[in-house]
Short mmCIF file of C-alpha atoms and ligand atoms in Angstrom, two decimals:
data_model
loop_
_atom_site.label_atom_id
_atom_site.label_comp_id
_atom_site.label_asym_id
_atom_site.label_seq_id
_atom_site.Cartn_x
_atom_site.Cartn_y
_atom_site.Cartn_z
CA MET A 1 0.57 -20.23 2.99
CA THR A 2 -0.91 -20.06 6.19
CA ARG A 3 -5.52 -19.21 6.42
CA GLN A 4 -4.32 -16.01 7.77
CA ARG A 5 -1.73 -14.78 5.15
CA ALA A 6 -4.52 -15.93 2.03
CA LEU A 7 -7.44 -13.87 4.43
CA ILE A 8 -4.83 -10.96 4.37
CA ALA A 9 -3.50 -11.54 1.03
CA LYS A 10 -7.17 -11.42 -0.19
CA ILE A 11 -7.78 -8.18 1.97
CA ILE A 12 -5.16 -6.39 0.50
CA HIS A 13 -5.60 -7.40 -2.92
CA SER A 14 -9.49 -6.34 -2.96
CA SER A 15 -9.04 -2.78 -2.14
CA PRO A 16 -8.35 -0.14 -4.14
CA CYS A 17 -7.38 2.08 -1.30
CA HIS A 18 -4.01 1.50 0.77
CA MET A 19 -4.77 0.54 4.05
CA THR A 20 -3.14 0.89 7.69
CA ALA A 21 -2.24 -2.50 9.75
CA SER A 22 -4.59 -1.55 11.32
CA GLU A 23 -7.25 -1.43 8.85
CA ILE A 24 -6.37 -5.11 7.89
CA TYR A 25 -6.52 -5.94 10.88
CA ALA A 26 -9.60 -4.97 11.59
CA GLN A 27 -11.05 -6.33 8.37
CA ALA A 28 -9.53 -9.37 8.93
CA ARG A 29 -11.30 -9.95 12.72
CA ARG A 30 -14.33 -9.63 10.87
CA GLU A 31 -13.52 -12.50 8.76
CA LEU A 32 -11.44 -14.39 11.33
CA PRO A 33 -12.53 -13.36 14.63
CA SER A 34 -9.71 -15.66 16.21
CA VAL A 35 -6.70 -13.76 14.41
CA ALA A 36 -4.04 -11.82 16.70
CA ARG A 37 -3.00 -8.43 15.62
CA GLY A 38 0.31 -9.64 16.76
CA THR A 39 -0.21 -12.21 13.50
CA VAL A 40 -1.33 -9.77 10.74
CA TYR A 41 1.51 -7.66 11.44
CA ARG A 42 3.62 -10.19 11.23
CA ASN A 43 2.35 -11.26 7.76
CA LEU A 44 2.58 -8.57 6.45
CA LYS A 45 6.57 -7.99 7.05
CA LEU A 46 6.49 -11.51 5.56
CA MET A 47 4.56 -10.43 2.76
CA GLU A 48 5.92 -7.48 2.09
CA ASP A 49 9.79 -8.83 2.54
CA ALA A 50 8.48 -11.66 -0.28
CA GLY A 51 7.98 -8.89 -2.92
CA GLU A 52 3.95 -9.76 -2.86
CA ILE A 53 2.74 -6.42 -1.13
CA ALA A 54 4.56 -2.92 -0.85
CA ARG A 55 4.66 -0.55 2.20
CA LEU A 56 4.30 2.69 1.47
CA GLU A 57 5.53 5.50 3.84
CA LEU A 58 3.84 8.82 4.63
CA PRO A 59 5.69 11.47 6.00
CA ASP A 60 2.11 12.15 8.61
CA GLY A 61 0.05 9.36 8.85
CA PRO A 62 0.89 5.25 9.21
CA ASP A 63 2.25 3.35 6.48
CA ARG A 64 0.00 2.34 4.37
CA TYR A 65 0.23 -1.64 2.02
CA ASP A 66 -0.81 -1.29 -1.37
CA ARG A 67 -0.82 -4.78 -3.87
CA ALA A 68 2.40 -5.09 -5.84
CA THR A 69 1.79 -4.44 -9.44
CA ALA A 70 4.07 -2.64 -11.52
CA PRO A 71 6.05 0.52 -10.65
CA HIS A 72 3.10 3.51 -9.99
CA GLY A 73 3.06 6.59 -8.57
CA HIS A 74 0.43 7.99 -5.85
CA LEU A 75 -1.13 10.75 -5.14
CA TYR A 76 -1.55 12.06 -1.19
CA CYS A 77 -4.02 14.43 -0.54
CA VAL A 78 -2.67 16.54 2.40
CA GLY A 79 -6.00 17.66 3.55
CA CYS A 80 -8.13 13.73 4.36
CA GLY A 81 -4.82 11.54 3.42
CA ALA A 82 -7.11 9.51 0.12
CA LEU A 83 -4.10 7.79 -1.43
CA ARG A 84 -5.06 7.01 -5.02
CA ASP A 85 -2.76 5.49 -8.20
CA ILE A 86 -1.61 7.45 -10.61
CA PRO A 87 -0.01 5.97 -13.58
CA VAL A 88 3.48 7.14 -14.51
CA ALA A 89 4.95 4.81 -16.74
CA ALA A 90 5.37 7.18 -19.50
CA LEU A 91 8.21 9.29 -16.85
CA GLU A 92 10.26 5.61 -16.92
CA PRO A 93 11.90 6.78 -20.31
CA ARG A 94 13.07 9.79 -19.39
CA LEU A 95 14.02 8.90 -15.88
CA GLU A 96 16.39 6.05 -17.61
CA ALA A 97 17.79 8.94 -19.58
CA ALA A 98 18.27 10.78 -16.69
CA VAL A 99 19.91 7.65 -14.53
CA GLY A 100 21.75 6.48 -17.34
CA ALA A 101 21.31 2.88 -16.85
CA PRO A 102 18.41 0.63 -16.49
CA VAL A 103 15.68 2.02 -13.43
CA LEU A 104 14.88 -1.14 -11.16
CA GLY A 105 11.77 0.79 -9.16
CA TYR A 106 11.26 4.18 -7.52
CA GLN A 107 8.67 5.46 -5.56
CA LEU A 108 6.83 8.71 -6.29
CA THR A 109 4.75 10.30 -4.30
CA VAL A 110 2.78 13.61 -5.41
CA TYR A 111 0.56 15.35 -2.66
CA TYR A 112 -2.14 17.60 -3.52
CA ARG A 113 -5.65 18.51 -2.21
CA CYS A 114 -8.28 16.28 -3.58
CA PRO A 115 -11.66 18.26 -4.93
CA ALA A 116 -13.43 17.55 -1.71
CA CYS A 117 -10.86 19.39 0.37
CA ARG A 118 -10.23 21.97 -1.75
ZN1 LIG B 201 -8.98 15.38 0.66
ZN1 LIG B 202 -0.44 1.62 -5.19
#
């Protein structure tokens, strides 16, 4: 693993929020000023392909990057764009019952207005 990739992994794993590629790049530059934007974007793609991180697509904003952990859902504020994790493991048996086969994965994003935006 390169130094750049280790740094990107550290940034993603130490952030509770779901950062965009440009936020990750900005943070990486603070710690390693010589890092190039292309290097960060290329490593994000490699890490996503390797299953080390997950990429979340949002309808009205740039993709966010997530620590790859057990499957979980997301709560997205349409007002400010805040994105946080919600545990939805209790849904899995229902999904399997509905599908009639083991569920390998899912993406679930719940849209709402956070208390600050309401
Ligand atoms: Zn909000
Ligand atoms: Zn998440």
